């Protein structure tokens, strides 16, 4: 039997012969909490009503309490109960709807969507985005009269679907729950499943494919199944126990949505949304570090209309200008004259209301201390790119040049570097962080805190070797065991880890 469980309110809503998965009445599921002891099914709740304190509501609520993966979650049920609660999704959904429709309204104002799919080919992308926001089996979206805007979103009971609409739902259910079930192999059953989010198109990802394959190999020996997922796999995220994001994070791209969904599902995730929000903005970090007394370079936050007069005198020459959300040494400029300062500032202000000005601290390398769960994991010296003042040099045509690196055991790195890094990391959270520091005759200074630090076997793992990946898997396992109790994988019983 598969790990899918379909809950219905009445026997006629979905017959057992219509799906290969177990069909159960809501009342039976609610009344028998021990039926799935030692297992963690993926539950599709097809209640006729998800109203507060209805059987449909309690089925999802109890599924979450039992550690089962359920759709819809109580959070989705609550958000869809009133327009004021799902209003935050409407700007993005309306924009996607307008783009898909291309100025042509559909024949019917009310459109039905099932499990991320639409019968209207033009609305395929919108359907997927809608399901990304609200993981509800069947949704009806009603358009406002004479406008390309959403007037209402509501769940639709399957017993109301007739003819082609019902056939479409059954096909969508079969597609959504399809799995390549294979004969069990002679290996230990995975305790947990870890999804690793990768973007195959990314040129400078935070981890290489080879390193992620090594992670999977180490994890398999620890009873954890690792599977790569891509930017288009948000709808299937709930089938896993935990999420490790290995695509460059940003608040305005898919990585934030994956982290948000993982948190909604109660999954431990690196990187979490709070860490993303705190680390990706240098204006926030500047205030945070100063208030906590963590040493950093002399820094000023500059508003677009503010005067730049005297800045080079206050911070010294040259000065470093940064966009608040730049990464991988992008949108970072060193300026030495008033003319350069004004030119670069004008360029940066095209995309942001505030920029960072920082004193220049020349060093031959930057320290990077990796911190996981409040403990120092590795210490690296990232050397400056040849003939450049940063560790990464961006050249013509997207060409990238990096400096070398040297990895030290944590206990051989300067104690002031490690202690300062740990103090900075504690201000952000309990996840994985890369603390960038400079060391000179004045002391140790935090330059940045990264929520999405590089992790590769041959650099950050050069000293720890496989212990790097063991520590990471332990972090996820400890949090899953505290939350879930009995360690059994949600992801099918017969899958094999990536290799």
Tab-separated table of C-alpha atoms in Angstrom:
chain	number	residue	atom	x	y	z
A	1	UNK	CA	0.000	0.000	0.000
A	2	UNK	CA	1.220	3.512	-0.792
A	3	UNK	CA	1.903	6.196	1.791
A	4	UNK	CA	-1.069	8.236	0.558
A	5	UNK	CA	-4.323	8.396	2.486
A	6	UNK	CA	-7.463	10.010	1.059
A	7	UNK	CA	-10.088	11.220	3.547
A	8	UNK	CA	-13.722	11.658	2.469
A	9	UNK	CA	-16.866	12.701	4.250
A	10	UNK	CA	-19.248	10.328	2.474
A	11	UNK	CA	-18.570	7.018	0.740
A	12	UNK	CA	-19.795	8.373	-2.590
A	13	UNK	CA	-17.361	11.300	-2.625
A	14	UNK	CA	-14.497	9.084	-3.812
A	15	UNK	CA	-14.814	5.340	-4.233
A	16	UNK	CA	-11.929	3.001	-3.498
A	17	UNK	CA	-11.865	1.769	-7.101
A	18	UNK	CA	-11.203	5.333	-8.309
A	19	UNK	CA	-7.746	5.537	-6.713
A	20	UNK	CA	-4.963	3.095	-5.812
A	21	UNK	CA	-4.589	4.812	-2.462
A	22	UNK	CA	-6.382	4.023	0.779
A	23	UNK	CA	-9.723	5.854	1.097
A	24	UNK	CA	-11.064	6.407	4.616
A	25	UNK	CA	-14.018	8.200	6.144
A	26	UNK	CA	-13.161	11.354	8.061
A	27	UNK	CA	-14.914	10.169	11.193
A	28	UNK	CA	-12.903	6.921	11.230
A	29	UNK	CA	-9.625	8.783	10.874
A	30	UNK	CA	-10.535	11.191	13.662
A	31	UNK	CA	-11.638	8.409	16.017
A	32	UNK	CA	-8.625	6.112	15.540
A	33	UNK	CA	-5.391	7.966	16.323
A	34	UNK	CA	-3.300	4.774	16.539
A	35	UNK	CA	-4.173	3.379	13.104
A	36	UNK	CA	-0.943	4.669	11.580
A	37	UNK	CA	1.443	4.264	14.496
A	38	UNK	CA	4.970	3.950	13.168
A	39	UNK	CA	3.970	5.365	9.791
A	40	UNK	CA	3.542	8.864	8.487
A	41	UNK	CA	1.117	8.948	5.553
A	42	UNK	CA	0.549	11.835	3.179
A	43	UNK	CA	-3.067	12.759	3.862
A	44	UNK	CA	-5.350	14.400	1.297
A	45	UNK	CA	-8.357	15.749	3.162
A	46	UNK	CA	-11.338	15.911	0.768
A	47	UNK	CA	-13.874	17.073	3.339
A	48	UNK	CA	-17.047	18.706	2.074
A	49	UNK	CA	-16.452	21.514	4.548
A	50	UNK	CA	-13.366	22.852	6.262
A	51	UNK	CA	-15.385	25.183	8.476
A	52	UNK	CA	-14.106	25.878	11.967
A	53	UNK	CA	-14.645	22.846	14.250
A	54	UNK	CA	-16.132	20.789	11.413
A	55	UNK	CA	-14.959	17.211	10.787
A	56	UNK	CA	-12.854	18.496	7.908
A	57	UNK	CA	-11.196	21.058	10.162
A	58	UNK	CA	-10.495	18.530	12.908
A	59	UNK	CA	-9.121	15.966	10.448
A	60	UNK	CA	-6.408	18.390	9.317
A	61	UNK	CA	-5.781	19.593	12.864
A	62	UNK	CA	-5.349	16.052	14.203
A	63	UNK	CA	-3.256	14.991	11.210
A	64	UNK	CA	-0.769	17.706	12.090
A	65	UNK	CA	-0.804	16.630	15.747
A	66	UNK	CA	-0.092	13.028	14.677
A	67	UNK	CA	2.843	14.080	12.531
A	68	UNK	CA	1.106	13.202	9.263
A	69	UNK	CA	1.579	15.315	6.175
A	70	UNK	CA	-1.826	16.752	5.417
A	71	UNK	CA	-3.383	18.859	2.682
A	72	UNK	CA	-4.897	21.298	3.361
A	73	UNK	CA	-3.188	22.358	6.552
A	74	UNK	CA	-5.124	24.233	9.204
A	75	UNK	CA	-3.158	27.331	8.217
A	76	UNK	CA	-4.405	27.090	4.614
A	77	UNK	CA	-7.931	26.456	5.844
A	78	UNK	CA	-7.764	29.528	8.064
A	79	UNK	CA	-6.217	31.769	5.396
A	80	UNK	CA	-8.952	30.906	2.892
A	81	UNK	CA	-11.757	31.476	5.379
A	82	UNK	CA	-11.704	35.265	4.811
A	83	UNK	CA	-10.444	37.467	2.017
A	84	UNK	CA	-8.670	39.724	4.487
A	85	UNK	CA	-6.494	36.748	5.480
A	86	UNK	CA	-5.452	35.787	1.955
A	87	UNK	CA	-5.161	39.376	0.712
A	88	UNK	CA	-1.362	39.218	0.978
A	89	UNK	CA	-1.311	36.696	-1.872
A	90	UNK	CA	-3.507	38.693	-4.236
A	91	UNK	CA	-0.945	41.137	-5.716
A	92	UNK	CA	1.299	38.305	-6.912
A	93	UNK	CA	-1.627	36.141	-8.018
A	94	UNK	CA	-3.305	38.990	-9.884
A	95	UNK	CA	-0.080	39.798	-11.696
A	96	UNK	CA	0.352	36.160	-12.731
A	97	UNK	CA	-3.282	35.946	-13.807
A	98	UNK	CA	-2.994	39.056	-15.960
A	99	UNK	CA	0.158	37.713	-17.584
A	100	UNK	CA	-1.403	34.310	-18.375
A	101	UNK	CA	-4.650	35.729	-19.742
A	102	UNK	CA	-2.851	38.156	-22.087
A	103	UNK	CA	-5.841	40.502	-22.163
A	104	UNK	CA	-8.424	37.799	-22.945
A	105	UNK	CA	-10.928	36.960	-20.231
A	106	UNK	CA	-11.900	33.284	-19.916
A	107	UNK	CA	-15.432	32.224	-20.886
A	108	UNK	CA	-16.463	31.694	-17.255
A	109	UNK	CA	-15.779	34.106	-14.403
A	110	UNK	CA	-15.331	31.164	-12.004
A	111	UNK	CA	-12.352	28.915	-12.787
A	112	UNK	CA	-11.709	25.558	-11.105
A	113	UNK	CA	-8.195	24.384	-10.220
A	114	UNK	CA	-7.217	20.942	-8.952
A	115	UNK	CA	-3.909	20.192	-7.253
A	116	UNK	CA	-2.001	22.863	-9.138
A	117	UNK	CA	-3.599	22.183	-12.515
A	118	UNK	CA	-6.157	23.948	-14.700
A	119	UNK	CA	-8.347	22.764	-17.558
A	120	UNK	CA	-7.484	26.044	-19.265
A	121	UNK	CA	-3.994	25.711	-20.836
A	122	UNK	CA	-3.507	29.471	-20.664
A	123	UNK	CA	-3.746	29.335	-16.869
A	124	UNK	CA	-1.154	26.598	-16.309
A	125	UNK	CA	1.418	28.897	-14.684
A	126	UNK	CA	-1.203	30.676	-12.613
A	127	UNK	CA	-2.562	27.316	-11.431
A	128	UNK	CA	0.857	26.302	-10.186
A	129	UNK	CA	1.389	29.601	-8.367
A	130	UNK	CA	-2.059	29.358	-6.789
A	131	UNK	CA	-1.200	25.901	-5.482
A	132	UNK	CA	2.122	27.207	-4.238
A	133	UNK	CA	0.210	29.681	-2.092
A	134	UNK	CA	-2.665	27.458	-1.037
A	135	UNK	CA	-2.204	23.692	-0.966
A	136	UNK	CA	-5.887	22.855	-1.147
A	137	UNK	CA	-7.146	19.972	-3.352
A	138	UNK	CA	-9.770	21.912	-5.319
A	139	UNK	CA	-10.031	25.690	-5.548
A	140	UNK	CA	-12.479	27.954	-7.303
A	141	UNK	CA	-11.221	31.384	-8.325
A	142	UNK	CA	-13.842	33.971	-9.263
A	143	UNK	CA	-12.797	36.998	-11.301
A	144	UNK	CA	-14.165	40.447	-10.616
A	145	UNK	CA	-16.595	41.766	-13.247
A	146	UNK	CA	-14.872	43.656	-16.066
A	147	UNK	CA	-11.493	43.310	-14.352
A	148	UNK	CA	-8.518	40.991	-14.550
A	149	UNK	CA	-8.517	40.667	-10.779
A	150	UNK	CA	-9.493	37.983	-8.293
A	151	UNK	CA	-12.711	38.646	-6.458
A	152	UNK	CA	-12.805	35.443	-4.411
A	153	UNK	CA	-10.862	32.241	-3.736
A	154	UNK	CA	-12.619	29.337	-2.058
A	155	UNK	CA	-12.211	25.593	-1.641
A	156	UNK	CA	-14.615	23.462	-3.654
A	157	UNK	CA	-15.981	20.108	-2.357
A	158	UNK	CA	-15.347	17.257	-4.781
A	159	UNK	CA	-18.908	15.920	-4.523
A	160	UNK	CA	-19.997	19.052	-6.410
A	161	UNK	CA	-17.759	18.192	-9.380
A	162	UNK	CA	-19.644	16.460	-12.186
A	163	UNK	CA	-18.749	15.006	-15.569
A	164	UNK	CA	-15.582	16.426	-17.089
A	165	UNK	CA	-14.798	18.427	-13.961
A	166	UNK	CA	-14.757	15.269	-11.837
A	167	UNK	CA	-12.689	13.379	-14.414
A	168	UNK	CA	-10.219	16.285	-14.397
A	169	UNK	CA	-9.936	16.100	-10.609
A	170	UNK	CA	-9.346	12.336	-10.633
A	171	UNK	CA	-6.664	12.737	-13.272
A	172	UNK	CA	-5.045	15.513	-11.239
A	173	UNK	CA	-5.122	13.368	-8.104
A	174	UNK	CA	-3.511	10.458	-9.936
A	175	UNK	CA	-0.805	12.726	-11.357
A	176	UNK	CA	-0.113	14.409	-8.028
A	177	UNK	CA	0.196	11.161	-6.071
A	178	UNK	CA	2.034	9.161	-8.728
A	179	UNK	CA	5.224	7.530	-7.502
A	180	UNK	CA	7.716	5.139	-9.059
A	181	UNK	CA	7.302	2.385	-6.474
A	182	UNK	CA	10.058	-0.200	-6.771
A	183	UNK	CA	10.838	-3.433	-4.992
A	184	UNK	CA	12.457	-2.894	-1.589
A	185	UNK	CA	16.222	-3.029	-1.612
A	186	UNK	CA	18.233	-4.663	1.083
A	187	UNK	CA	19.091	-1.534	2.990
A	188	UNK	CA	18.035	0.109	6.192
A	189	UNK	CA	14.789	2.026	5.996
A	190	UNK	CA	15.398	5.760	5.991
A	191	UNK	CA	14.447	7.482	9.231
A	192	UNK	CA	14.029	10.870	7.601
A	193	UNK	CA	13.950	12.440	4.149
A	194	UNK	CA	15.826	15.649	3.377
A	195	UNK	CA	15.013	17.719	0.303
A	196	UNK	CA	17.950	19.710	-1.073
A	197	UNK	CA	16.856	22.689	-3.159
A	198	UNK	CA	19.157	23.182	-6.151
A	199	UNK	CA	18.958	25.332	-9.262
A	200	UNK	CA	20.731	23.566	-12.141
A	201	UNK	CA	20.932	26.898	-14.016
A	202	UNK	CA	22.778	28.753	-11.249
A	203	UNK	CA	26.376	29.559	-12.194
A	204	UNK	CA	27.766	30.046	-8.666
A	205	UNK	CA	25.675	27.915	-6.294
A	206	UNK	CA	26.649	27.738	-2.598
A	207	UNK	CA	27.441	24.011	-2.959
A	208	UNK	CA	28.619	21.948	-5.912
A	209	UNK	CA	26.786	18.907	-7.238
A	210	UNK	CA	29.723	16.743	-6.144
A	211	UNK	CA	29.463	18.036	-2.569
A	212	UNK	CA	25.733	17.385	-2.457
A	213	UNK	CA	26.288	13.835	-3.683
A	214	UNK	CA	28.776	13.394	-0.857
A	215	UNK	CA	26.191	14.739	1.584
A	216	UNK	CA	23.708	12.160	0.278
A	217	UNK	CA	26.227	9.359	0.685
A	218	UNK	CA	27.011	10.298	4.285
A	219	UNK	CA	23.321	10.846	5.072
A	220	UNK	CA	22.387	7.392	3.735
A	221	UNK	CA	24.720	5.761	6.255
A	222	UNK	CA	22.934	7.740	8.971
A	223	UNK	CA	19.494	6.571	7.835
A	224	UNK	CA	18.543	9.819	6.115
A	225	UNK	CA	17.387	9.929	2.512
A	226	UNK	CA	18.537	12.937	0.495
A	227	UNK	CA	16.788	13.975	-2.703
A	228	UNK	CA	17.445	17.009	-4.914
A	229	UNK	CA	14.498	19.202	-5.816
A	230	UNK	CA	14.316	22.201	-8.114
A	231	UNK	CA	12.643	25.620	-8.247
A	232	UNK	CA	9.520	24.057	-9.796
A	233	UNK	CA	8.986	21.475	-7.043
A	234	UNK	CA	7.316	23.588	-4.366
A	235	UNK	CA	4.079	21.607	-4.576
A	236	UNK	CA	5.886	18.378	-3.626
A	237	UNK	CA	7.895	19.872	-0.754
A	238	UNK	CA	5.468	18.586	1.881
A	239	UNK	CA	6.408	15.004	1.023
A	240	UNK	CA	9.758	15.459	2.771
A	241	UNK	CA	10.721	15.880	6.406
A	242	UNK	CA	13.207	18.738	6.125
A	243	UNK	CA	14.613	21.242	3.641
A	244	UNK	CA	18.205	22.303	2.932
A	245	UNK	CA	18.386	25.265	0.537
A	246	UNK	CA	21.458	25.178	-1.676
A	247	UNK	CA	20.412	27.881	-4.104
A	248	UNK	CA	21.421	31.474	-3.506
A	249	UNK	CA	18.761	32.944	-1.259
A	250	UNK	CA	16.892	36.202	-1.788
A	251	UNK	CA	13.708	37.609	-0.345
A	252	UNK	CA	12.215	38.193	-3.788
A	253	UNK	CA	12.862	34.802	-5.385
A	254	UNK	CA	11.650	31.216	-5.065
A	255	UNK	CA	14.000	30.330	-2.181
A	256	UNK	CA	12.015	32.476	0.255
A	257	UNK	CA	8.784	30.818	-0.839
A	258	UNK	CA	10.293	27.369	-0.264
A	259	UNK	CA	11.482	28.362	3.214
A	260	UNK	CA	8.096	29.855	4.029
A	261	UNK	CA	6.284	26.706	2.899
A	262	UNK	CA	8.653	24.484	4.882
A	263	UNK	CA	7.936	26.498	8.018
A	264	UNK	CA	4.201	26.286	7.386
A	265	UNK	CA	4.594	22.518	7.223
A	266	UNK	CA	6.549	22.443	10.487
A	267	UNK	CA	9.745	21.296	8.755
A	268	UNK	CA	13.228	22.215	9.974
A	269	UNK	CA	14.820	24.300	7.247
A	270	UNK	CA	18.170	25.835	6.403
A	271	UNK	CA	17.778	28.681	5.651
A	272	UNK	CA	14.690	29.796	7.561
A	273	UNK	CA	12.816	32.939	6.559
A	274	UNK	CA	13.838	34.921	9.637
A	275	UNK	CA	17.511	34.266	8.941
A	276	UNK	CA	17.014	35.267	5.317
A	277	UNK	CA	15.318	38.512	6.276
A	278	UNK	CA	17.991	39.359	8.821
A	279	UNK	CA	21.057	38.409	6.804
A	280	UNK	CA	20.178	39.588	3.324
A	281	UNK	CA	19.962	43.249	4.318
A	282	UNK	CA	23.138	45.008	5.377
A	283	UNK	CA	21.213	47.981	6.788
A	284	UNK	CA	19.549	45.675	9.305
A	285	UNK	CA	22.846	43.942	10.133
A	286	UNK	CA	24.592	47.247	10.722
A	287	UNK	CA	21.992	48.274	13.338
A	288	UNK	CA	21.891	44.798	14.900
A	289	UNK	CA	25.632	44.450	15.305
A	290	UNK	CA	26.098	47.973	16.662
A	291	UNK	CA	23.343	47.568	19.269
A	292	UNK	CA	24.872	44.264	20.418
A	293	UNK	CA	28.351	45.748	20.653
A	294	UNK	CA	29.823	43.468	17.979
A	295	UNK	CA	32.797	45.236	16.372
A	296	UNK	CA	32.563	46.156	12.707
A	297	UNK	CA	34.067	48.670	10.289
A	298	UNK	CA	32.931	52.270	10.650
A	299	UNK	CA	29.695	52.337	8.693
A	300	UNK	CA	27.064	54.861	7.653
A	301	UNK	CA	23.628	54.303	6.156
A	302	UNK	CA	22.909	56.861	3.440
A	303	UNK	CA	19.479	57.883	2.202
A	304	UNK	CA	18.957	58.885	-1.414
A	305	UNK	CA	18.465	62.578	-0.682
A	306	UNK	CA	21.229	62.800	1.928
A	307	UNK	CA	24.343	64.851	1.341
A	308	UNK	CA	27.545	62.969	0.596
A	309	UNK	CA	29.709	65.889	1.694
A	310	UNK	CA	32.378	64.927	4.214
A	311	UNK	CA	31.808	61.176	3.882
A	312	UNK	CA	35.347	60.472	2.661
A	313	UNK	CA	36.724	62.535	5.553
A	314	UNK	CA	34.631	60.685	8.141
A	315	UNK	CA	35.265	57.145	6.885
A	316	UNK	CA	38.628	57.621	5.227
A	317	UNK	CA	39.724	57.213	1.633
A	318	UNK	CA	38.894	55.012	-0.148
A	319	UNK	CA	35.414	54.089	1.043
A	320	UNK	CA	33.344	51.012	0.184
A	321	UNK	CA	29.780	51.466	-1.096
A	322	UNK	CA	27.336	48.562	-0.928
A	323	UNK	CA	23.778	47.780	-1.906
A	324	UNK	CA	21.906	46.484	1.151
A	325	UNK	CA	21.130	43.121	-0.455
A	326	UNK	CA	24.189	42.397	-2.588
A	327	UNK	CA	25.834	38.947	-2.515
A	328	UNK	CA	28.959	37.265	-3.878
A	329	UNK	CA	30.780	40.655	-3.957
A	330	UNK	CA	28.195	42.077	-6.368
A	331	UNK	CA	26.958	45.669	-6.004
A	332	UNK	CA	30.035	46.506	-3.933
A	333	UNK	CA	32.317	49.346	-5.064
A	334	UNK	CA	35.485	50.974	-3.783
A	335	UNK	CA	35.598	54.722	-4.450
A	336	UNK	CA	38.395	57.180	-3.827
A	337	UNK	CA	37.123	60.557	-5.070
A	338	UNK	CA	34.037	62.710	-4.630
A	339	UNK	CA	33.181	62.181	-8.310
A	340	UNK	CA	33.391	58.378	-8.006
A	341	UNK	CA	31.366	58.491	-4.809
A	342	UNK	CA	28.523	60.434	-6.397
A	343	UNK	CA	28.529	58.323	-9.557
A	344	UNK	CA	28.411	54.969	-7.758
A	345	UNK	CA	25.893	56.208	-5.211
A	346	UNK	CA	23.596	57.351	-8.015
A	347	UNK	CA	23.930	53.932	-9.652
A	348	UNK	CA	23.047	52.081	-6.440
A	349	UNK	CA	20.118	54.378	-5.640
A	350	UNK	CA	18.414	53.242	-8.842
A	351	UNK	CA	17.406	50.055	-6.995
A	352	UNK	CA	17.257	50.973	-3.325
A	353	UNK	CA	16.264	53.816	-1.009
A	354	UNK	CA	19.253	53.256	1.300
A	355	UNK	CA	22.888	52.299	0.689
A	356	UNK	CA	25.807	51.408	2.932
A	357	UNK	CA	29.082	53.305	3.138
A	358	UNK	CA	31.875	51.522	5.004
A	359	UNK	CA	35.489	52.201	5.821
A	360	UNK	CA	37.951	50.265	3.692
A	361	UNK	CA	39.934	47.609	5.560
A	362	UNK	CA	42.642	46.155	3.310
A	363	UNK	CA	43.667	42.580	4.175
A	364	UNK	CA	45.158	39.730	2.171
A	365	UNK	CA	42.303	37.443	3.229
A	366	UNK	CA	38.945	37.430	5.001
A	367	UNK	CA	38.023	34.971	7.719
A	368	UNK	CA	34.890	32.898	7.172
A	369	UNK	CA	33.669	31.047	10.249
A	370	UNK	CA	30.850	28.575	9.714
A	371	UNK	CA	28.423	28.357	12.612
A	372	UNK	CA	25.770	25.637	12.896
A	373	UNK	CA	23.341	25.452	15.800
A	374	UNK	CA	25.431	27.899	17.806
A	375	UNK	CA	28.682	25.945	17.388
A	376	UNK	CA	31.687	26.843	15.252
A	377	UNK	CA	31.917	24.306	12.437
A	378	UNK	CA	34.849	25.456	10.316
A	379	UNK	CA	37.273	28.343	9.909
A	380	UNK	CA	38.527	29.369	6.468
A	381	UNK	CA	40.785	32.028	5.111
A	382	UNK	CA	39.298	33.305	1.853
A	383	UNK	CA	42.132	35.005	-0.023
A	384	UNK	CA	41.680	38.012	-2.269
A	385	UNK	CA	41.425	37.394	-6.014
A	386	UNK	CA	44.719	38.075	-7.773
A	387	UNK	CA	45.143	41.789	-8.410
A	388	UNK	CA	41.841	42.616	-6.733
A	389	UNK	CA	40.674	43.875	-3.349
A	390	UNK	CA	37.835	41.336	-2.943
A	391	UNK	CA	37.770	37.545	-2.743
A	392	UNK	CA	35.649	37.445	-5.917
A	393	UNK	CA	36.380	39.522	-9.007
A	394	UNK	CA	33.587	39.995	-11.548
A	395	UNK	CA	35.045	40.541	-14.994
A	396	UNK	CA	33.822	41.154	-18.512
A	397	UNK	CA	31.099	38.891	-19.879
A	398	UNK	CA	30.240	37.482	-16.481
A	399	UNK	CA	33.712	36.041	-15.957
A	400	UNK	CA	34.415	35.310	-12.291
A	401	UNK	CA	37.836	35.015	-10.644
A	402	UNK	CA	38.195	33.823	-7.054
A	403	UNK	CA	41.100	33.870	-4.652
A	404	UNK	CA	42.396	30.725	-3.001
A	405	UNK	CA	41.429	29.407	0.399
A	406	UNK	CA	42.952	27.796	3.467
A	407	UNK	CA	40.886	25.855	5.980
A	408	UNK	CA	41.977	25.468	9.604
A	409	UNK	CA	40.687	23.401	12.501
A	410	UNK	CA	38.483	25.644	14.611
A	411	UNK	CA	40.763	25.284	17.631
A	412	UNK	CA	43.714	26.579	15.590
A	413	UNK	CA	41.970	29.767	14.459
A	414	UNK	CA	42.436	32.887	16.613
A	415	UNK	CA	40.106	32.703	19.594
A	416	UNK	CA	38.978	36.308	19.065
A	417	UNK	CA	37.850	35.434	15.531
A	418	UNK	CA	35.810	32.428	16.698
A	419	UNK	CA	34.300	34.191	19.708
A	420	UNK	CA	33.285	37.231	17.664
A	421	UNK	CA	31.748	35.007	14.988
A	422	UNK	CA	29.707	33.069	17.557
A	423	UNK	CA	28.459	36.285	19.163
A	424	UNK	CA	27.338	37.570	15.767
A	425	UNK	CA	25.637	34.301	14.810
A	426	UNK	CA	23.640	34.217	18.044
A	427	UNK	CA	21.991	37.484	17.010
A	428	UNK	CA	20.481	35.790	13.953
A	429	UNK	CA	19.266	32.370	15.036
A	430	UNK	CA	20.070	28.697	15.449
A	431	UNK	CA	20.728	27.705	11.840
A	432	UNK	CA	23.729	27.684	9.514
A	433	UNK	CA	25.627	30.943	9.046
A	434	UNK	CA	28.881	32.081	7.474
A	435	UNK	CA	30.428	34.952	9.413
A	436	UNK	CA	32.853	37.091	7.407
A	437	UNK	CA	35.471	38.870	9.495
A	438	UNK	CA	38.607	40.943	9.001
A	439	UNK	CA	41.545	40.888	11.393
A	440	UNK	CA	44.102	43.665	11.656
A	441	UNK	CA	46.190	45.451	14.282
A	442	UNK	CA	43.035	47.150	15.616
A	443	UNK	CA	41.250	43.859	16.312
A	444	UNK	CA	38.624	41.607	14.750
A	445	UNK	CA	35.650	43.058	12.859
A	446	UNK	CA	32.496	41.456	11.468
A	447	UNK	CA	31.942	42.398	7.834
A	448	UNK	CA	28.850	40.350	7.061
A	449	UNK	CA	26.677	37.499	8.303
A	450	UNK	CA	25.606	35.151	5.526
A	451	UNK	CA	22.530	32.941	5.822
A	452	UNK	CA	23.474	30.846	2.779
A	453	UNK	CA	27.199	30.150	3.206
A	454	UNK	CA	29.218	28.060	0.810
A	455	UNK	CA	29.661	24.430	1.829
A	456	UNK	CA	31.928	22.269	-0.283
A	457	UNK	CA	33.888	19.169	0.618
A	458	UNK	CA	37.191	20.482	-0.725
A	459	UNK	CA	37.071	23.918	0.933
A	460	UNK	CA	34.847	24.297	4.010
A	461	UNK	CA	35.063	20.535	4.574
A	462	UNK	CA	38.810	20.246	3.905
A	463	UNK	CA	39.536	19.640	7.602
A	464	UNK	CA	36.345	18.002	8.837
A	465	UNK	CA	35.897	15.772	5.771
A	466	UNK	CA	32.642	13.786	6.144
A	467	UNK	CA	32.175	15.128	9.676
A	468	UNK	CA	30.961	18.346	8.025
A	469	UNK	CA	28.001	16.514	6.496
A	470	UNK	CA	27.471	14.418	9.626
A	471	UNK	CA	27.082	17.591	11.687
A	472	UNK	CA	24.557	18.959	9.213
A	473	UNK	CA	22.461	15.770	9.188
A	474	UNK	CA	22.615	15.647	12.992
A	475	UNK	CA	21.208	19.199	13.125
A	476	UNK	CA	18.173	18.180	11.077
A	477	UNK	CA	17.709	14.815	12.836
A	478	UNK	CA	17.783	16.295	16.327
A	479	UNK	CA	15.060	18.777	15.464
A	480	UNK	CA	12.918	16.157	13.758
A	481	UNK	CA	13.226	13.755	16.676
A	482	UNK	CA	12.250	16.465	19.145
A	483	UNK	CA	9.236	17.393	17.060
A	484	UNK	CA	8.049	14.063	15.751
A	485	UNK	CA	9.057	11.416	18.254
A	486	UNK	CA	9.324	8.070	16.446
A	487	UNK	CA	11.868	8.455	13.627
A	488	UNK	CA	10.224	7.165	10.424
A	489	UNK	CA	10.555	8.784	6.992
A	490	UNK	CA	7.571	10.510	5.395
A	491	UNK	CA	8.974	10.098	1.920
A	492	UNK	CA	8.122	6.652	0.478
A	493	UNK	CA	9.657	3.526	1.985
A	494	UNK	CA	11.403	2.298	-1.106
A	495	UNK	CA	13.183	5.369	-2.475
A	496	UNK	CA	16.930	5.447	-2.713
A	497	UNK	CA	19.184	8.375	-1.795
A	498	UNK	CA	20.768	10.517	-4.418
A	499	UNK	CA	24.196	9.349	-5.472
